[in-house]
mmCIF file of C-alpha atoms and ligand atoms in Angstrom:
data_model
loop_
_atom_site.group_PDB
_atom_site.id
_atom_site.type_symbol
_atom_site.label_atom_id
_atom_site.label_comp_id
_atom_site.label_asym_id
_atom_site.label_seq_id
_atom_site.Cartn_x
_atom_site.Cartn_y
_atom_site.Cartn_z
ATOM 1 C CA MET A 1457 -11.791 4.536 -8.531
ATOM 2 C CA ILE A 1458 -8.036 3.425 -7.153
ATOM 3 C CA THR A 1459 -5.639 4.176 -10.087
ATOM 4 C CA VAL A 1460 -3.648 7.562 -11.225
ATOM 5 C CA ALA A 1461 -3.125 7.698 -14.871
ATOM 6 C CA PRO A 1462 0.720 8.431 -14.900
ATOM 7 C CA GLU A 1463 0.327 12.410 -16.212
ATOM 8 C CA HIS A 1464 -1.611 12.916 -13.213
ATOM 9 C CA PHE A 1465 0.741 11.169 -10.355
ATOM 10 C CA ALA A 1466 3.349 13.306 -12.264
ATOM 11 C CA ALA A 1467 2.003 16.710 -11.162
ATOM 12 C CA GLN A 1468 0.222 15.389 -7.976
ATOM 13 C CA MET A 1469 3.982 14.608 -6.648
ATOM 14 C CA ALA A 1470 4.988 17.767 -8.474
ATOM 15 C CA TYR A 1471 2.194 19.890 -6.367
ATOM 16 C CA LEU A 1472 3.655 17.910 -2.811
ATOM 17 C CA ALA A 1473 6.815 18.931 -4.091
ATOM 18 C CA ARG A 1474 5.960 22.253 -4.858
ATOM 19 C CA ALA A 1475 3.431 22.933 -1.762
ATOM 20 C CA GLY A 1476 7.011 21.518 0.755
ATOM 21 C CA TYR A 1477 5.178 18.148 1.697
ATOM 22 C CA ARG A 1478 7.623 15.443 2.464
ATOM 23 C CA THR A 1479 7.092 12.087 2.315
ATOM 24 C CA LEU A 1480 7.481 9.573 5.812
ATOM 25 C CA GLY A 1481 9.022 6.068 5.274
ATOM 26 C CA SER A 1482 6.987 3.040 7.135
ATOM 27 C CA GLN A 1483 9.297 3.551 11.071
ATOM 28 C CA GLN A 1484 9.200 7.534 10.809
ATOM 29 C CA LEU A 1485 4.820 6.637 10.361
ATOM 30 C CA SER A 1486 4.937 4.273 13.016
ATOM 31 C CA ALA A 1487 7.188 6.858 15.103
ATOM 32 C CA PHE A 1488 4.938 9.556 15.011
ATOM 33 C CA LEU A 1489 1.620 6.683 16.352
ATOM 34 C CA ARG A 1490 3.901 6.712 19.132
ATOM 35 C CA GLY A 1491 3.948 10.882 19.927
ATOM 36 C CA GLU A 1492 7.701 11.540 18.332
ATOM 37 C CA PRO A 1493 6.561 14.520 15.907
ATOM 38 C CA VAL A 1494 7.110 14.933 12.521
ATOM 39 C CA PRO A 1495 6.352 18.449 10.649
ATOM 40 C CA PRO A 1496 3.099 19.273 9.673
ATOM 41 C CA LYS A 1497 3.494 18.724 6.493
ATOM 42 C CA SER A 1498 3.774 14.935 6.064
ATOM 43 C CA VAL A 1499 2.120 12.148 4.079
ATOM 44 C CA VAL A 1500 2.432 8.742 3.536
ATOM 45 C CA LEU A 1501 2.278 7.459 -0.174
ATOM 46 C CA THR A 1502 1.116 3.893 -0.426
ATOM 47 C CA PHE A 1503 0.441 1.258 -3.433
ATOM 48 C CA ASP A 1504 -1.252 -1.694 -3.025
ATOM 49 C CA ASP A 1505 -0.392 -5.171 -5.260
ATOM 50 C CA GLY A 1506 2.772 -4.580 -6.474
ATOM 51 C CA TYR A 1507 1.946 -3.576 -10.203
ATOM 52 C CA LEU A 1508 4.412 -2.904 -13.243
ATOM 53 C CA ASP A 1509 3.251 0.473 -13.288
ATOM 54 C CA ASN A 1510 5.071 1.639 -9.632
ATOM 55 C CA TRP A 1511 8.414 0.780 -11.342
ATOM 56 C CA VAL A 1512 7.599 2.377 -14.910
ATOM 57 C CA TYR A 1513 5.831 5.064 -14.180
ATOM 58 C CA ALA A 1514 5.930 6.099 -10.370
ATOM 59 C CA HIS A 1515 9.492 5.118 -8.997
ATOM 60 C CA PRO A 1516 11.639 7.710 -11.985
ATOM 61 C CA VAL A 1517 8.003 10.511 -10.087
ATOM 62 C CA LEU A 1518 9.663 9.724 -6.931
ATOM 63 C CA GLN A 1519 13.102 9.620 -7.320
ATOM 64 C CA ARG A 1520 12.987 13.076 -9.199
ATOM 65 C CA HIS A 1521 11.523 14.382 -6.013
ATOM 66 C CA GLY A 1522 13.862 12.820 -3.500
ATOM 67 C CA PHE A 1523 10.344 11.079 -2.236
ATOM 68 C CA THR A 1524 9.814 7.583 -0.735
ATOM 69 C CA ALA A 1525 6.617 4.950 -0.817
ATOM 70 C CA LEU A 1526 5.466 2.246 0.404
ATOM 71 C CA CYS A 1527 4.909 -0.840 -1.367
ATOM 72 C CA PHE A 1528 2.090 -3.538 -0.172
ATOM 73 C CA LEU A 1529 3.822 -6.584 -2.254
ATOM 74 C CA VAL A 1530 1.503 -9.670 -2.571
ATOM 75 C CA SER A 1531 4.930 -12.199 -2.471
ATOM 76 C CA SER A 1532 3.220 -15.069 -4.346
ATOM 77 C CA TRP A 1533 3.224 -13.049 -7.461
ATOM 78 C CA PRO A 1534 7.131 -11.372 -8.300
ATOM 79 C CA CYS A 1535 8.367 -13.435 -10.917
ATOM 80 C CA GLU A 1536 11.905 -14.000 -12.025
ATOM 81 C CA GLY A 1537 13.503 -11.638 -14.817
ATOM 82 C CA GLU A 1538 15.095 -8.870 -15.558
ATOM 83 C CA VAL A 1539 14.961 -5.736 -14.680
ATOM 84 C CA ARG A 1540 12.067 -4.063 -17.418
ATOM 85 C CA PRO A 1541 12.914 -0.409 -19.015
ATOM 86 C CA ASN A 1542 10.896 2.496 -17.179
ATOM 87 C CA ALA A 1543 9.813 5.774 -17.982
ATOM 88 C CA GLY A 1544 13.311 7.155 -16.039
ATOM 89 C CA THR A 1545 15.571 5.479 -18.730
ATOM 90 C CA SER A 1546 16.162 6.540 -22.190
ATOM 91 C CA ALA A 1547 14.576 3.422 -23.747
ATOM 92 C CA THR A 1548 12.653 3.456 -26.436
ATOM 93 C CA GLU A 1549 10.735 0.998 -25.773
ATOM 94 C CA LEU A 1550 8.013 0.918 -22.181
ATOM 95 C CA PRO A 1551 6.769 -2.609 -21.404
ATOM 96 C CA ARG A 1552 2.703 -2.808 -22.095
ATOM 97 C CA LEU A 1553 0.769 -2.239 -18.875
ATOM 98 C CA LEU A 1554 -2.993 -3.211 -19.107
ATOM 99 C CA ASN A 1555 -5.851 -0.989 -17.325
ATOM 100 C CA HIS A 1556 -6.459 -2.496 -13.373
ATOM 101 C CA ARG A 1557 -9.457 -4.921 -15.091
ATOM 102 C CA GLU A 1558 -7.205 -6.989 -17.635
ATOM 103 C CA GLY A 1559 -4.048 -6.583 -15.313
ATOM 104 C CA GLU A 1560 -6.365 -8.925 -12.335
ATOM 105 C CA LEU A 1561 -7.785 -10.887 -15.042
ATOM 106 C CA ALA A 1562 -4.294 -11.882 -16.252
ATOM 107 C CA ILE A 1563 -3.277 -12.336 -12.724
ATOM 108 C CA ASP A 1564 -6.526 -14.561 -12.017
ATOM 109 C CA ASN A 1565 -5.086 -16.908 -15.745
ATOM 110 C CA GLY A 1566 -1.701 -16.828 -14.245
ATOM 111 C CA ARG A 1567 -0.609 -14.100 -16.347
ATOM 112 C CA VAL A 1568 0.805 -12.276 -13.337
ATOM 113 C CA ASP A 1569 4.714 -11.368 -14.468
ATOM 114 C CA GLU A 1570 2.853 -9.328 -17.088
ATOM 115 C CA VAL A 1571 1.377 -6.996 -14.149
ATOM 116 C CA ILE A 1572 3.220 -7.422 -11.234
ATOM 117 C CA LEU A 1573 6.685 -6.205 -10.183
ATOM 118 C CA ARG A 1574 9.905 -8.719 -10.475
ATOM 119 C CA TRP A 1575 11.948 -9.319 -8.146
ATOM 120 C CA SER A 1576 14.526 -7.633 -9.763
ATOM 121 C CA GLU A 1577 12.660 -4.462 -9.596
ATOM 122 C CA ILE A 1578 11.366 -4.634 -6.432
ATOM 123 C CA ASP A 1579 15.460 -4.560 -5.480
ATOM 124 C CA ALA A 1580 16.274 -1.644 -7.695
ATOM 125 C CA MET A 1581 13.763 0.117 -6.400
ATOM 126 C CA ARG A 1582 14.788 -0.620 -2.783
ATOM 127 C CA ALA A 1583 18.711 0.263 -3.709
ATOM 128 C CA ALA A 1584 17.084 3.427 -5.071
ATOM 129 C CA GLY A 1585 15.409 4.385 -2.310
ATOM 130 C CA THR A 1586 11.771 5.198 -3.879
ATOM 131 C CA PHE A 1587 9.635 1.872 -2.439
ATOM 132 C CA GLU A 1588 9.662 0.188 0.837
ATOM 133 C CA PHE A 1589 8.670 -3.266 0.513
ATOM 134 C CA HIS A 1590 5.490 -4.439 3.051
ATOM 135 C CA SER A 1591 2.943 -7.132 3.331
ATOM 136 C CA HIS A 1592 -0.153 -7.350 1.703
ATOM 137 C CA THR A 1593 -0.766 -11.019 2.122
ATOM 138 C CA HIS A 1594 1.056 -13.831 0.275
ATOM 139 C CA THR A 1595 -1.697 -14.696 -2.005
ATOM 140 C CA HIS A 1596 -4.401 -11.624 -1.953
ATOM 141 C CA ILE A 1597 -7.256 -14.241 -1.359
ATOM 142 C CA ARG A 1598 -9.914 -13.300 0.827
ATOM 143 C CA TRP A 1599 -10.444 -16.208 3.227
ATOM 144 C CA ASP A 1600 -13.587 -15.093 4.679
ATOM 145 C CA GLN A 1601 -15.455 -15.413 1.904
ATOM 146 C CA VAL A 1602 -14.083 -19.077 0.691
ATOM 147 C CA THR A 1603 -13.590 -20.575 3.543
ATOM 148 C CA ARG A 1604 -16.530 -22.743 5.011
ATOM 149 C CA SER A 1605 -15.560 -22.364 9.063
ATOM 150 C CA ARG A 1606 -14.079 -19.885 10.690
ATOM 151 C CA ASP A 1607 -11.596 -21.865 12.216
ATOM 152 C CA GLU A 1608 -10.661 -22.977 8.337
ATOM 153 C CA LYS A 1609 -10.452 -19.078 7.814
ATOM 154 C CA ARG A 1610 -7.656 -18.914 10.613
ATOM 155 C CA THR A 1611 -5.879 -21.778 9.680
ATOM 156 C CA ARG A 1612 -5.822 -20.792 5.902
ATOM 157 C CA LEU A 1613 -4.844 -16.861 6.773
ATOM 158 C CA ARG A 1614 -2.276 -18.177 8.751
ATOM 159 C CA ASP A 1615 -0.398 -20.373 7.317
ATOM 160 C CA ASP A 1616 -1.031 -17.469 4.375
ATOM 161 C CA LEU A 1617 0.622 -14.559 6.651
ATOM 162 C CA VAL A 1618 3.397 -16.788 7.956
ATOM 163 C CA ALA A 1619 4.342 -17.423 3.869
ATOM 164 C CA ALA A 1620 3.891 -14.076 3.145
ATOM 165 C CA ARG A 1621 6.784 -13.155 6.176
ATOM 166 C CA LYS A 1622 8.940 -16.273 5.442
ATOM 167 C CA MET A 1623 8.900 -14.794 1.475
ATOM 168 C CA LEU A 1624 9.691 -11.908 1.979
ATOM 169 C CA ASP A 1625 12.182 -12.962 5.299
ATOM 170 C CA GLU A 1626 14.078 -14.731 2.192
ATOM 171 C CA ARG A 1627 13.975 -11.797 -0.654
ATOM 172 C CA LEU A 1628 13.934 -8.764 0.795
ATOM 173 C CA GLY A 1629 16.350 -9.911 4.293
ATOM 174 C CA GLY A 1630 13.426 -9.012 6.739
ATOM 175 C CA VAL A 1631 10.203 -8.330 6.845
ATOM 176 C CA SER A 1632 8.624 -5.789 9.014
ATOM 177 C CA ASP A 1633 4.778 -5.287 11.070
ATOM 178 C CA HIS A 1634 3.296 -3.242 8.448
ATOM 179 C CA LEU A 1635 0.722 -5.246 6.744
ATOM 180 C CA CYS A 1636 -1.799 -3.955 4.401
ATOM 181 C CA TRP A 1637 -5.080 -6.061 4.082
ATOM 182 C CA PRO A 1638 -6.304 -7.163 1.311
ATOM 183 C CA GLN A 1639 -9.445 -5.112 -0.086
ATOM 184 C CA GLY A 1640 -9.361 -3.200 3.435
ATOM 185 C CA TYR A 1641 -11.042 -6.405 4.990
ATOM 186 C CA TYR A 1642 -10.173 -7.557 8.281
ATOM 187 C CA ASP A 1643 -12.733 -8.786 11.371
ATOM 188 C CA ASP A 1644 -11.772 -9.869 14.707
ATOM 189 C CA ASP A 1645 -10.262 -12.950 13.444
ATOM 190 C CA TYR A 1646 -8.254 -11.189 11.095
ATOM 191 C CA ARG A 1647 -6.710 -8.784 13.952
ATOM 192 C CA GLU A 1648 -5.846 -10.949 16.460
ATOM 193 C CA ILE A 1649 -4.499 -13.687 13.658
ATOM 194 C CA ALA A 1650 -2.394 -11.081 12.744
ATOM 195 C CA LEU A 1651 -0.871 -9.708 15.338
ATOM 196 C CA ASP A 1652 -0.227 -13.313 16.467
ATOM 197 C CA ALA A 1653 1.738 -13.597 12.959
ATOM 198 C CA GLY A 1654 4.155 -10.613 14.320
ATOM 199 C CA PHE A 1655 2.381 -7.552 12.367
ATOM 200 C CA ARG A 1656 1.493 -4.279 14.278
ATOM 201 C CA HIS A 1657 -0.067 -1.898 11.428
ATOM 202 C CA PHE A 1658 -2.811 -2.652 9.776
ATOM 203 C CA TYR A 1659 -3.445 -0.491 6.643
ATOM 204 C CA THR A 1660 -7.458 -0.100 5.930
ATOM 205 C CA CYS A 1661 -9.494 1.517 3.649
ATOM 206 C CA HIS A 1662 -10.903 3.677 6.221
ATOM 207 C CA ALA A 1663 -10.637 7.062 4.975
ATOM 208 C CA GLY A 1664 -8.866 10.051 7.010
ATOM 209 C CA ALA A 1665 -5.840 11.328 8.685
ATOM 210 C CA ASN A 1666 -3.992 9.716 11.215
ATOM 211 C CA GLU A 1667 -3.037 11.219 14.382
ATOM 212 C CA SER A 1668 -0.653 9.706 16.954
ATOM 213 C CA ASP A 1669 -1.694 8.352 20.467
ATOM 214 C CA GLU A 1670 1.483 7.376 22.616
ATOM 215 C CA THR A 1671 -1.442 5.547 25.230
ATOM 216 C CA ARG A 1672 -1.874 2.993 23.385
ATOM 217 C CA ALA A 1673 -0.184 -0.216 23.696
ATOM 218 C CA GLU A 1674 2.754 -1.648 21.227
ATOM 219 C CA ASN A 1675 1.111 -5.098 21.311
ATOM 220 C CA VAL A 1676 -2.253 -4.394 20.358
ATOM 221 C CA GLY A 1677 -1.585 -2.282 16.692
ATOM 222 C CA ARG A 1678 -2.443 0.101 15.367
ATOM 223 C CA SER A 1679 -5.007 0.494 12.332
ATOM 224 C CA ILE A 1680 -3.636 3.053 9.519
ATOM 225 C CA ASN A 1681 -6.533 5.618 7.668
ATOM 226 C CA ARG A 1682 -5.968 6.266 4.046
ATOM 227 C CA LEU A 1683 -7.566 8.495 1.395
ATOM 228 C CA GLU A 1684 -7.750 6.825 -2.112
ATOM 229 C CA VAL A 1685 -6.112 9.441 -4.469
ATOM 230 C CA ARG A 1686 -7.999 9.953 -7.921
ATOM 231 C CA ASP A 1687 -7.555 9.978 -11.311
ATOM 232 C CA ARG A 1688 -7.728 13.694 -10.970
ATOM 233 C CA PRO A 1689 -5.105 16.661 -11.533
ATOM 234 C CA ALA A 1690 -3.075 18.387 -8.658
ATOM 235 C CA PRO A 1691 -5.365 20.928 -7.312
ATOM 236 C CA TRP A 1692 -8.005 18.028 -6.731
ATOM 237 C CA LEU A 1693 -5.206 16.445 -3.877
ATOM 238 C CA ALA A 1694 -4.040 19.663 -2.819
ATOM 239 C CA SER A 1695 -8.347 20.519 -1.639
ATOM 240 C CA ARG A 1696 -8.067 17.265 -0.098
ATOM 241 C CA LEU A 1697 -5.397 17.620 1.977
ATOM 242 C CA TRP A 1698 -6.061 21.173 2.605
ATOM 243 C CA VAL A 1699 -9.416 18.995 4.459
ATOM 244 C CA HIS A 1700 -6.986 16.096 6.410
ATOM 245 C CA THR A 1701 -4.597 17.640 7.575
ATOM 246 C CA ARG A 1702 -7.504 19.687 9.973
ATOM 247 C CA PRO A 1703 -8.738 17.228 12.106
ATOM 248 C CA ALA A 1704 -11.872 18.353 12.560
ATOM 249 C CA ILE A 1705 -12.910 19.502 9.059
ATOM 250 C CA SER A 1706 -11.643 15.715 8.371
ATOM 251 C CA ARG A 1707 -14.337 14.196 11.103
ATOM 252 C CA ALA A 1708 -16.934 17.037 9.851
ATOM 253 C CA TYR A 1709 -16.304 16.314 5.738
ATOM 254 C CA LEU A 1710 -15.907 12.314 6.561
ATOM 255 C CA ARG A 1711 -19.316 12.514 8.591
ATOM 256 C CA ILE A 1712 -20.927 14.499 5.803
ATOM 257 C CA LYS A 1713 -19.739 12.056 2.961
ATOM 258 C CA ARG A 1714 -21.180 9.082 4.849
HETATM 259 ZN ZN1 ZN B 2572 -4.681 -5.466 -2.796
#
């Protein structure tokens, strides 16, 4: 449901370029949410978890179109090592990639380097301008599910977010206030602790477009809707963008879907 095959991804990106869409970075998104204008055909591309296929397949496609995407890293996962070949180079042999389920199993079994970006690849993507990197927590653990008390949940989440900030700060030379909730889960405690930790933009799994709101106070944070992109050819994406770039139609569509 949440993965896209390389050929569909390439077709979807080619459609965006052809249709005149531009991609926004996190700072442009933030400015838009505060009320600054952006071109009507603006999208933000996001990837969660930092999978190796973001480097092998997505990076060359984004580079071809001059697009930028946001990748939310689980900061305890990337390993050290050399940059592996990707589809944009003339390398004969690309890394073997696992499907999403196999990948999750590999991570659980300590074979994270087979499926997740290395720091060297992250650096290469940043240098090329194809990806920005933001936080998806340090561990991806759903603390609401594995702790026995509310206090424990709050403490573990706080430690997790502090560790995430420290790691990104050390490895990337800075950390943003954009945070993607693991599995889209958050509650009042999550929001409070994340705000406390310095995050202001919270990426959810709620469907829909995002509208600007200049009246909103900055220190309360802002939840960001996203569309789950299906493993479908470009016309699927075109139809969804047609719907969700029209706020009234988008709301009606989501109501019916629910
Ligand atoms: Zn995730």
